[in-house]
Short mmCIF file of C-alpha atoms and ligand atoms in Angstrom, two decimals:
data_model
loop_
_atom_site.label_atom_id
_atom_site.label_comp_id
_atom_site.label_asym_id
_atom_site.label_seq_id
_atom_site.Cartn_x
_atom_site.Cartn_y
_atom_site.Cartn_z
CA MET A 714 106.31 -236.53 133.79
CA LYS A 715 102.80 -237.23 135.01
CA ILE A 716 99.43 -235.99 133.86
CA LYS A 717 98.22 -233.45 136.43
CA LYS A 718 95.02 -232.12 134.91
CA ILE A 719 92.75 -232.46 131.88
CA GLU A 720 90.37 -229.75 130.76
CA SER A 721 87.83 -229.73 127.95
CA ILE A 722 87.02 -226.33 126.52
CA LEU A 723 83.88 -226.02 124.41
CA THR A 724 83.56 -222.94 122.23
CA SER A 725 81.41 -221.72 119.40
CA PHE A 726 82.90 -219.53 116.71
CA ASN A 727 81.37 -220.14 113.31
CA ARG A 728 81.56 -223.81 114.23
CA ASN A 729 81.72 -225.53 117.61
CA TYR A 730 85.08 -226.84 118.76
CA LEU A 731 85.97 -228.98 121.77
CA THR A 732 89.59 -228.40 122.72
CA ILE A 733 91.37 -230.77 125.09
CA LYS A 734 94.07 -229.35 127.34
CA ILE A 735 96.41 -231.62 129.30
CA ILE A 736 98.75 -230.18 131.92
CA THR A 737 101.69 -232.19 133.30
CA ASP A 738 103.28 -231.98 136.73
CA ASN A 739 106.38 -230.34 135.21
CA GLY A 740 104.27 -227.56 133.73
CA LEU A 741 103.98 -228.61 130.08
CA ILE A 742 100.68 -228.03 128.30
CA GLY A 743 99.38 -230.03 125.34
CA TYR A 744 96.33 -229.28 123.20
CA GLY A 745 94.18 -231.61 121.12
CA ASP A 746 90.94 -231.42 119.16
CA ALA A 747 87.95 -233.57 120.18
CA THR A 748 85.15 -232.01 118.14
CA LEU A 749 82.30 -234.29 117.12
CA ASN A 750 79.91 -232.18 115.09
CA GLY A 751 76.43 -232.20 116.69
CA ARG A 752 77.46 -234.39 119.66
CA GLU A 753 79.93 -232.12 121.41
CA LEU A 754 78.43 -232.45 124.89
CA ALA A 755 78.57 -236.25 124.77
CA VAL A 756 82.32 -236.15 124.10
CA LYS A 757 82.80 -233.54 126.81
CA SER A 758 81.06 -235.83 129.26
CA ILE A 759 83.33 -238.77 128.42
CA ILE A 760 86.32 -236.54 129.11
CA ASP A 761 85.04 -234.77 132.23
CA ASP A 762 82.99 -237.54 133.84
CA TYR A 763 85.03 -240.63 132.95
CA LEU A 764 88.51 -240.17 131.48
CA SER A 765 89.75 -237.16 133.40
CA ASN A 766 90.10 -238.86 136.79
CA PHE A 767 91.29 -242.05 135.17
CA LEU A 768 94.17 -240.28 133.43
CA LYS A 769 95.33 -238.19 136.37
CA GLY A 770 98.73 -239.40 137.60
CA LYS A 771 99.47 -241.50 134.47
CA GLU A 772 102.82 -241.12 132.69
CA ALA A 773 102.25 -238.58 129.90
CA ASP A 774 105.02 -240.19 127.88
CA ARG A 775 103.21 -243.55 127.52
CA ILE A 776 100.90 -242.60 124.67
CA GLU A 777 100.39 -246.06 123.17
CA ASP A 778 99.59 -247.53 126.56
CA ILE A 779 97.05 -244.78 127.31
CA TRP A 780 95.54 -245.20 123.83
CA GLN A 781 95.07 -248.94 124.33
CA MET A 782 93.69 -248.43 127.82
CA ILE A 783 91.01 -246.06 126.57
CA PHE A 784 90.18 -247.97 123.38
CA ARG A 785 90.23 -251.53 124.67
CA GLY A 786 90.44 -251.20 128.41
CA THR A 787 86.83 -250.13 128.80
CA TYR A 788 85.69 -253.39 127.16
CA TRP A 789 83.17 -251.51 124.94
CA ARG A 790 85.48 -250.59 122.09
CA ASN A 791 84.73 -248.12 119.33
CA GLY A 792 81.96 -245.62 118.82
CA PRO A 793 82.62 -242.10 117.55
CA VAL A 794 82.02 -240.48 120.96
CA LEU A 795 84.78 -242.55 122.57
CA THR A 796 87.20 -242.33 119.64
CA THR A 797 86.73 -238.55 119.35
CA ALA A 798 87.55 -238.11 123.04
CA LEU A 799 90.53 -240.41 122.53
CA SER A 800 91.66 -238.32 119.54
CA GLY A 801 91.79 -235.14 121.63
CA ILE A 802 93.75 -236.84 124.39
CA ASP A 803 96.15 -238.50 121.95
CA MET A 804 96.90 -235.20 120.17
CA ALA A 805 97.47 -233.38 123.46
CA LEU A 806 99.91 -236.09 124.60
CA TRP A 807 101.89 -235.97 121.33
CA ASP A 808 101.95 -232.18 121.67
CA ILE A 809 103.47 -232.58 125.14
CA LYS A 810 105.99 -235.15 123.92
CA GLY A 811 107.15 -232.76 121.19
CA LYS A 812 107.35 -229.84 123.57
CA LYS A 813 109.38 -231.91 126.04
CA ALA A 814 111.81 -232.93 123.29
CA ASN A 815 111.73 -229.38 121.93
CA MET A 816 111.07 -230.82 118.49
CA PRO A 817 108.24 -230.37 116.00
CA LEU A 818 106.04 -233.44 115.78
CA TYR A 819 107.18 -234.14 112.22
CA SER A 820 110.76 -234.52 113.51
CA LEU A 821 109.66 -237.03 116.13
CA LEU A 822 107.89 -238.98 113.38
CA GLY A 823 111.02 -239.39 111.30
CA GLY A 824 111.50 -235.95 109.84
CA LYS A 825 110.17 -234.17 106.78
CA CYS A 826 110.22 -236.02 103.51
CA ARG A 827 108.73 -233.14 101.52
CA ASN A 828 108.95 -229.36 101.78
CA LYS A 829 105.31 -228.49 101.15
CA LEU A 830 101.92 -230.18 100.93
CA LYS A 831 99.57 -230.06 98.00
CA ILE A 832 96.13 -229.02 99.26
CA TYR A 833 92.61 -228.70 97.93
CA VAL A 834 89.92 -226.28 99.02
CA HIS A 835 86.15 -226.30 98.70
CA VAL A 836 84.40 -224.25 96.08
CA HIS A 837 80.64 -224.09 96.35
CA GLY A 838 78.22 -222.23 94.11
CA ARG A 839 74.56 -221.66 94.80
CA ASN A 840 74.21 -221.61 91.02
CA GLU A 841 76.36 -222.31 88.01
CA ASN A 842 77.61 -218.76 87.55
CA GLU A 843 78.58 -218.38 91.16
CA LEU A 844 80.44 -221.69 91.02
CA LEU A 845 82.40 -220.67 87.92
CA GLU A 846 83.19 -217.26 89.45
CA ARG A 847 84.44 -218.88 92.64
CA CYS A 848 86.54 -221.44 90.74
CA LYS A 849 88.20 -218.59 88.87
CA LYS A 850 88.90 -216.70 92.08
CA ASN A 851 90.49 -219.75 93.72
CA ILE A 852 92.62 -220.48 90.68
CA ASN A 853 93.82 -216.88 90.71
CA ASN A 854 94.66 -217.35 94.39
CA GLY A 855 97.02 -220.14 93.39
CA TYR A 856 95.05 -223.28 94.27
CA LYS A 857 95.94 -226.27 92.14
CA VAL A 858 93.09 -228.59 93.14
CA LEU A 859 89.46 -227.65 93.83
CA ARG A 860 86.56 -229.62 95.30
CA TYR A 861 83.46 -228.33 93.59
CA SER A 862 79.83 -228.54 94.66
CA PHE A 863 76.62 -226.71 93.85
CA ASP A 864 72.96 -226.28 94.71
CA THR A 865 70.29 -227.06 92.15
CA VAL A 866 66.77 -225.75 91.91
CA ASP A 867 64.31 -228.59 91.71
CA PRO A 868 63.09 -228.80 88.09
CA ASN A 869 59.69 -230.08 89.20
CA ASP A 870 59.36 -227.35 91.75
CA ARG A 871 58.81 -229.94 94.42
CA GLU A 872 60.65 -228.30 97.24
CA THR A 873 63.31 -225.68 97.59
CA ILE A 874 66.86 -226.58 96.63
CA TYR A 875 69.07 -229.60 96.89
CA CYS A 876 71.49 -229.03 99.71
CA GLN A 877 74.61 -230.17 97.96
CA PRO A 878 77.53 -231.33 100.01
CA HIS A 879 79.43 -228.21 100.77
CA GLN A 880 81.27 -226.41 103.41
CA ASP A 881 79.07 -223.34 103.40
CA LEU A 882 78.99 -222.37 107.05
CA ALA A 883 75.31 -221.50 106.89
CA ILE A 884 74.26 -225.09 106.27
CA SER A 885 76.90 -226.66 108.44
CA LYS A 886 75.64 -224.90 111.51
CA ILE A 887 71.91 -224.96 112.00
CA GLU A 888 70.81 -223.83 115.44
CA GLU A 889 68.51 -225.98 117.51
CA SER A 890 65.68 -223.45 117.49
CA ASP A 891 65.62 -223.45 113.69
CA ILE A 892 64.52 -227.05 113.44
CA LYS A 893 62.72 -226.63 110.09
CA LYS A 894 65.92 -225.78 108.26
CA ILE A 895 67.47 -229.02 109.45
CA GLN A 896 65.53 -230.78 106.70
CA GLY A 897 66.65 -230.64 103.09
CA TYR A 898 65.31 -232.35 100.00
CA TRP A 899 67.26 -234.86 97.94
CA ASP A 900 66.90 -236.52 94.54
CA SER A 901 69.84 -238.65 93.37
CA GLU A 902 68.79 -238.77 89.70
CA VAL A 903 68.57 -235.00 89.37
CA TYR A 904 71.90 -234.75 91.18
CA ILE A 905 73.71 -237.17 88.82
CA LYS A 906 72.44 -235.41 85.73
CA GLU A 907 73.31 -231.98 87.05
CA LEU A 908 76.72 -233.12 88.28
CA ILE A 909 77.72 -234.42 84.87
CA ARG A 910 76.50 -231.25 83.16
CA ILE A 911 78.38 -228.97 85.56
CA THR A 912 81.54 -231.09 85.57
CA LYS A 913 81.70 -230.78 81.79
CA ILE A 914 81.43 -226.99 82.00
CA ILE A 915 84.08 -226.64 84.73
CA HIS A 916 86.36 -229.02 82.90
CA GLN A 917 86.00 -227.08 79.66
CA SER A 918 86.54 -223.75 81.42
CA PHE A 919 89.40 -224.63 83.79
CA GLY A 920 90.54 -228.18 83.00
CA ASN A 921 93.99 -227.09 81.87
CA LYS A 922 94.54 -224.91 84.95
CA VAL A 923 93.31 -226.96 87.87
CA GLU A 924 92.51 -230.50 89.00
CA LEU A 925 89.03 -231.34 90.24
CA ILE A 926 87.56 -233.33 93.10
CA HIS A 927 83.94 -234.10 93.83
CA ASP A 928 82.47 -235.53 97.05
CA VAL A 929 79.35 -237.68 96.65
CA HIS A 930 78.88 -237.87 100.44
CA SER A 931 77.73 -241.50 100.28
CA ARG A 932 74.41 -240.48 98.78
CA LEU A 933 74.10 -242.99 95.93
CA SER A 934 73.11 -246.61 95.54
CA LEU A 935 75.74 -248.94 94.09
CA SER A 936 74.34 -248.91 90.57
CA GLN A 937 73.93 -245.14 90.63
CA ALA A 938 77.51 -244.78 91.85
CA ILE A 939 78.80 -247.01 89.04
CA ARG A 940 76.80 -245.08 86.45
CA LEU A 941 78.09 -241.78 87.79
CA SER A 942 81.72 -243.00 87.86
CA ARG A 943 81.51 -244.11 84.25
CA GLN A 944 79.96 -240.88 83.05
CA ILE A 945 82.36 -238.66 84.94
CA GLU A 946 85.48 -240.67 84.09
CA GLU A 947 86.32 -238.67 80.96
CA TYR A 948 86.84 -235.50 83.04
CA ASN A 949 89.90 -236.97 84.78
CA LEU A 950 89.04 -236.06 88.34
CA PHE A 951 91.85 -236.05 90.90
CA PHE A 952 89.46 -238.34 92.78
CA LEU A 953 85.80 -239.05 93.40
CA GLU A 954 85.03 -239.17 97.10
CA ASP A 955 82.68 -241.45 99.04
CA PRO A 956 80.66 -242.76 96.08
CA ILE A 957 78.85 -245.18 98.38
CA ASP A 958 77.79 -245.57 101.98
CA PRO A 959 80.56 -246.66 104.37
CA LEU A 960 78.06 -249.05 105.96
CA ASN A 961 78.33 -250.93 102.69
CA LYS A 962 82.05 -250.47 102.13
CA GLU A 963 82.62 -253.89 100.54
CA ALA A 964 80.73 -252.57 97.52
CA LEU A 965 83.78 -250.45 96.65
CA GLU A 966 85.08 -253.58 94.99
CA ASN A 967 82.25 -253.40 92.44
CA ILE A 968 82.94 -249.74 91.73
CA ARG A 969 86.59 -250.45 91.11
CA TYR A 970 85.71 -253.15 88.66
CA HIS A 971 83.72 -250.69 86.56
CA THR A 972 85.86 -247.58 86.52
CA THR A 973 89.45 -246.33 86.42
CA LEU A 974 88.44 -243.20 88.31
CA PRO A 975 90.60 -242.73 91.43
CA ILE A 976 88.46 -243.29 94.53
CA ALA A 977 88.88 -241.63 97.94
CA PHE A 978 87.01 -242.97 100.92
CA GLY A 979 86.76 -243.20 104.65
CA GLU A 980 86.04 -240.00 106.62
CA LEU A 981 83.15 -241.71 108.41
CA LEU A 982 85.15 -244.75 109.51
CA THR A 983 85.92 -244.03 113.14
CA ASN A 984 87.34 -247.45 113.85
CA LEU A 985 90.88 -248.04 112.64
CA TYR A 986 90.10 -251.70 112.02
CA ASP A 987 87.40 -250.83 109.46
CA TYR A 988 90.19 -249.90 107.07
CA LYS A 989 91.58 -253.43 107.00
CA ILE A 990 89.65 -254.81 104.04
CA ILE A 991 89.77 -251.51 102.20
CA ILE A 992 93.54 -251.36 102.22
CA ALA A 993 94.36 -255.05 101.98
CA ASN A 994 92.07 -255.41 98.93
CA ARG A 995 93.21 -252.10 97.41
CA LEU A 996 89.61 -250.89 97.18
CA VAL A 997 90.61 -247.22 97.11
CA ASP A 998 93.38 -244.96 95.84
CA TYR A 999 93.21 -242.53 98.78
CA ILE A 1000 92.30 -243.17 102.41
CA ARG A 1001 90.53 -240.32 104.20
CA PRO A 1002 90.67 -240.96 107.95
CA ASP A 1003 89.74 -238.08 110.22
CA ILE A 1004 92.35 -237.38 112.90
CA SER A 1005 89.75 -236.08 115.38
CA HIS A 1006 87.46 -239.08 115.04
CA ILE A 1007 89.64 -242.12 114.50
CA GLY A 1008 91.67 -241.75 117.68
CA GLY A 1009 94.29 -239.10 116.91
CA ILE A 1010 97.86 -239.22 115.71
CA THR A 1011 98.68 -242.74 116.95
CA PRO A 1012 96.25 -244.63 114.65
CA LEU A 1013 96.93 -242.30 111.71
CA ILE A 1014 100.61 -243.20 111.77
CA LYS A 1015 99.75 -246.91 111.74
CA LEU A 1016 97.13 -246.55 109.04
CA SER A 1017 99.40 -244.51 106.78
CA ALA A 1018 102.19 -247.08 107.10
CA PHE A 1019 99.76 -249.91 106.37
CA ALA A 1020 98.47 -248.08 103.26
CA GLU A 1021 102.04 -247.41 102.13
CA LEU A 1022 102.66 -251.15 101.85
CA TYR A 1023 99.80 -251.39 99.34
CA GLY A 1024 100.71 -248.34 97.28
CA ILE A 1025 97.73 -246.38 98.62
CA GLN A 1026 98.03 -242.66 99.32
CA THR A 1027 96.58 -240.41 101.99
CA ALA A 1028 94.04 -237.60 101.70
CA PHE A 1029 93.15 -236.97 105.34
CA HIS A 1030 89.73 -235.52 106.07
CA GLY A 1031 90.21 -231.80 106.68
CA PRO A 1032 86.91 -229.89 106.84
CA SER A 1033 85.99 -226.99 109.12
CA ASP A 1034 84.25 -229.48 111.45
CA ILE A 1035 87.60 -230.09 113.10
CA SER A 1036 89.70 -227.37 114.63
CA PRO A 1037 92.98 -225.83 113.46
CA ILE A 1038 94.73 -228.00 116.11
CA ALA A 1039 93.61 -231.10 114.18
CA HIS A 1040 94.67 -229.55 110.87
CA SER A 1041 98.10 -228.77 112.29
CA ALA A 1042 98.51 -232.21 113.88
CA MET A 1043 97.76 -234.08 110.65
CA SER A 1044 100.03 -231.80 108.67
CA HIS A 1045 102.98 -233.02 110.75
CA ILE A 1046 102.10 -236.57 109.72
CA ASN A 1047 101.70 -235.50 106.09
CA PHE A 1048 105.18 -234.01 106.07
CA SER A 1049 106.76 -237.17 107.44
CA ILE A 1050 105.13 -240.02 105.49
CA PRO A 1051 106.22 -241.20 102.03
CA ASN A 1052 102.68 -241.93 100.76
CA PHE A 1053 101.14 -238.50 101.26
CA GLY A 1054 98.68 -237.77 98.45
CA ILE A 1055 96.87 -234.50 99.10
CA GLN A 1056 95.37 -232.59 102.03
CA GLU A 1057 91.91 -231.06 102.24
CA TYR A 1058 92.22 -227.58 103.70
CA VAL A 1059 89.86 -224.91 104.98
CA GLU A 1060 90.58 -221.52 103.57
CA ASN A 1061 88.21 -219.67 105.87
CA PHE A 1062 90.17 -220.62 109.00
CA ASP A 1063 91.83 -217.21 108.83
CA TYR A 1064 89.10 -215.75 110.99
CA LEU A 1065 90.27 -218.05 113.80
CA SER A 1066 93.93 -217.10 113.67
CA ASP A 1067 93.78 -215.07 116.93
CA VAL A 1068 92.35 -218.04 118.80
CA PHE A 1069 94.42 -220.84 117.27
CA LYS A 1070 97.77 -219.56 116.04
CA THR A 1071 98.94 -222.47 113.89
CA PRO A 1072 102.38 -223.23 112.42
CA LEU A 1073 100.73 -223.59 108.98
CA LYS A 1074 100.92 -221.20 106.08
CA VAL A 1075 99.32 -221.46 102.64
CA LYS A 1076 101.57 -220.38 99.81
CA ASP A 1077 100.64 -220.67 96.15
CA GLY A 1078 98.28 -223.61 96.67
CA TYR A 1079 100.59 -225.52 99.01
CA LEU A 1080 100.84 -225.77 102.78
CA GLU A 1081 104.07 -224.98 104.57
CA ILE A 1082 104.90 -225.51 108.24
CA LEU A 1083 107.03 -223.64 110.77
CA PRO A 1084 109.36 -225.68 113.03
CA LYS A 1085 107.48 -225.10 116.32
CA PRO A 1086 107.78 -227.72 119.11
CA GLY A 1087 104.99 -230.30 119.38
CA ILE A 1088 101.93 -229.66 117.22
CA GLY A 1089 102.86 -226.01 117.45
CA VAL A 1090 99.48 -224.33 117.95
CA GLU A 1091 99.21 -221.41 120.38
CA VAL A 1092 95.74 -221.35 121.91
CA ASN A 1093 94.23 -218.14 123.25
CA GLU A 1094 91.91 -219.33 126.00
CA GLU A 1095 90.89 -215.79 126.94
CA ILE A 1096 89.21 -215.22 123.57
CA MET A 1097 87.58 -218.66 123.80
CA LYS A 1098 85.73 -217.59 126.94
CA GLU A 1099 83.92 -214.93 124.94
CA TYR A 1100 82.40 -217.52 122.57
CA PRO A 1101 80.29 -219.98 124.60
CA TYR A 1102 78.86 -223.16 123.12
CA LYS A 1103 75.66 -223.05 121.08
CA LYS A 1104 74.01 -226.31 120.07
CA ALA A 1105 74.08 -226.73 116.28
CA PHE A 1106 73.54 -229.51 113.77
CA LEU A 1107 73.99 -230.55 110.18
CA PRO A 1108 70.83 -230.74 108.07
CA ILE A 1109 68.89 -233.95 107.53
CA LEU A 1110 67.93 -234.95 103.99
CA ARG A 1111 64.65 -236.55 102.92
CA ASP A 1112 63.54 -237.85 99.54
CA GLU A 1113 60.28 -237.05 97.73
CA MET A 1114 58.44 -239.69 99.77
CA GLY A 1115 59.61 -238.08 102.97
CA ALA A 1116 62.06 -240.86 103.84
CA ILE A 1117 65.46 -240.17 105.38
CA HIS A 1118 68.36 -240.05 102.95
CA ASN A 1119 72.09 -240.13 103.70
CA TRP A 1120 73.45 -236.66 104.27
C1 GCO B 282 84.58 -233.50 103.55
C2 GCO B 282 83.30 -233.76 104.31
C3 GCO B 282 82.55 -232.49 104.48
C4 GCO B 282 81.29 -232.65 105.32
C5 GCO B 282 81.47 -232.33 106.71
C6 GCO B 282 80.24 -232.62 107.54
O1 GCO B 282 84.91 -234.26 102.67
O2 GCO B 282 85.23 -232.53 103.91
O3 GCO B 282 82.55 -234.73 103.69
O4 GCO B 282 82.22 -232.03 103.21
O5 GCO B 282 80.36 -231.74 104.87
O6 GCO B 282 82.57 -232.99 107.22
O7 GCO B 282 80.14 -231.61 108.47
MG1 MG B 283 83.76 -235.92 102.42
#
């Protein structure tokens, strides 16, 4: 079974998605996700201009060999553009393998070891009341774990609002022409104070009904992160995510020393090998690799098994930046590994269900999966043609001196 053709399909719904399609000489089709938010065309070029010809005629069954060829064979290893392209190809090949075997991916990976997956969804409020309203709504919809975030009006009236980390589509997709909006204002001290105040309120209001997660998005210095962890500890979060910058990941050791708060980390690590010290030194409770950026299913299986040996659980990155194909692919892994912790899920994917018909179903705050062969996503390419690519970006944050701050 040889690879006959590779296509990369770039579309723009509420978010941009780059879908990889691999066709084999015996007529099987596999799909993968290779979306790199804000750099979609660069990934498309790697696929179309470099990897497509290179992969033609290769055995579709030899996934590990193809993975190694792309990752190491080009000499220049790593880099999110390369690993995102690799992710899309890897997923499409696993999809083909499953379809050939007529088995769902989770069966190929050893079979289900749980019947459903605990998930968490994002709840964002532009103000306190909206946040509390939205928490209530999500709890009524059956969700057991919520990731909360909020905007805050600057008390000194310096600029507009603090663009808190959230999944609000309006801030996640800023069009090129609207360059002004790309800039947001950030103040870590105001954020910490406000976060503690709001966490207390949510905890008092819903603490007995739901578990809470907060994502710091790597925006704090080490001492700020330690201070925040200590202050927030009493609210028993499910976990605190990305308290510090991944460029300074060794500092997680200091955070661990100061707090018992469970820590989740890693969505920005696009190189599998960057997880080595984190896992081997037990610096986190949950690893958060992103299936569409770390190289696909192949490295996620390895990473999960490695974490299992150290008693570390998974919480794979699952925002709306990556397509429903990626969400479906990682769910198969989640069903088949013993150290699954929780899965981040995007509620508002429903609007895409005609384009990507997934095997996933949310029921009472858990994710269930249908036994479809491969990754099991039906892709409607006809609809995709009606939604051409539009360049879009995430905002950039600056502090009160006008200097760049981590987003
Ligand atoms: C997460 C991520 C998202 C980011 C997004 C960037 O934990 O899901 O940090 O909140 O906003 O991935 O586009
Ligand atoms: Mg995050």
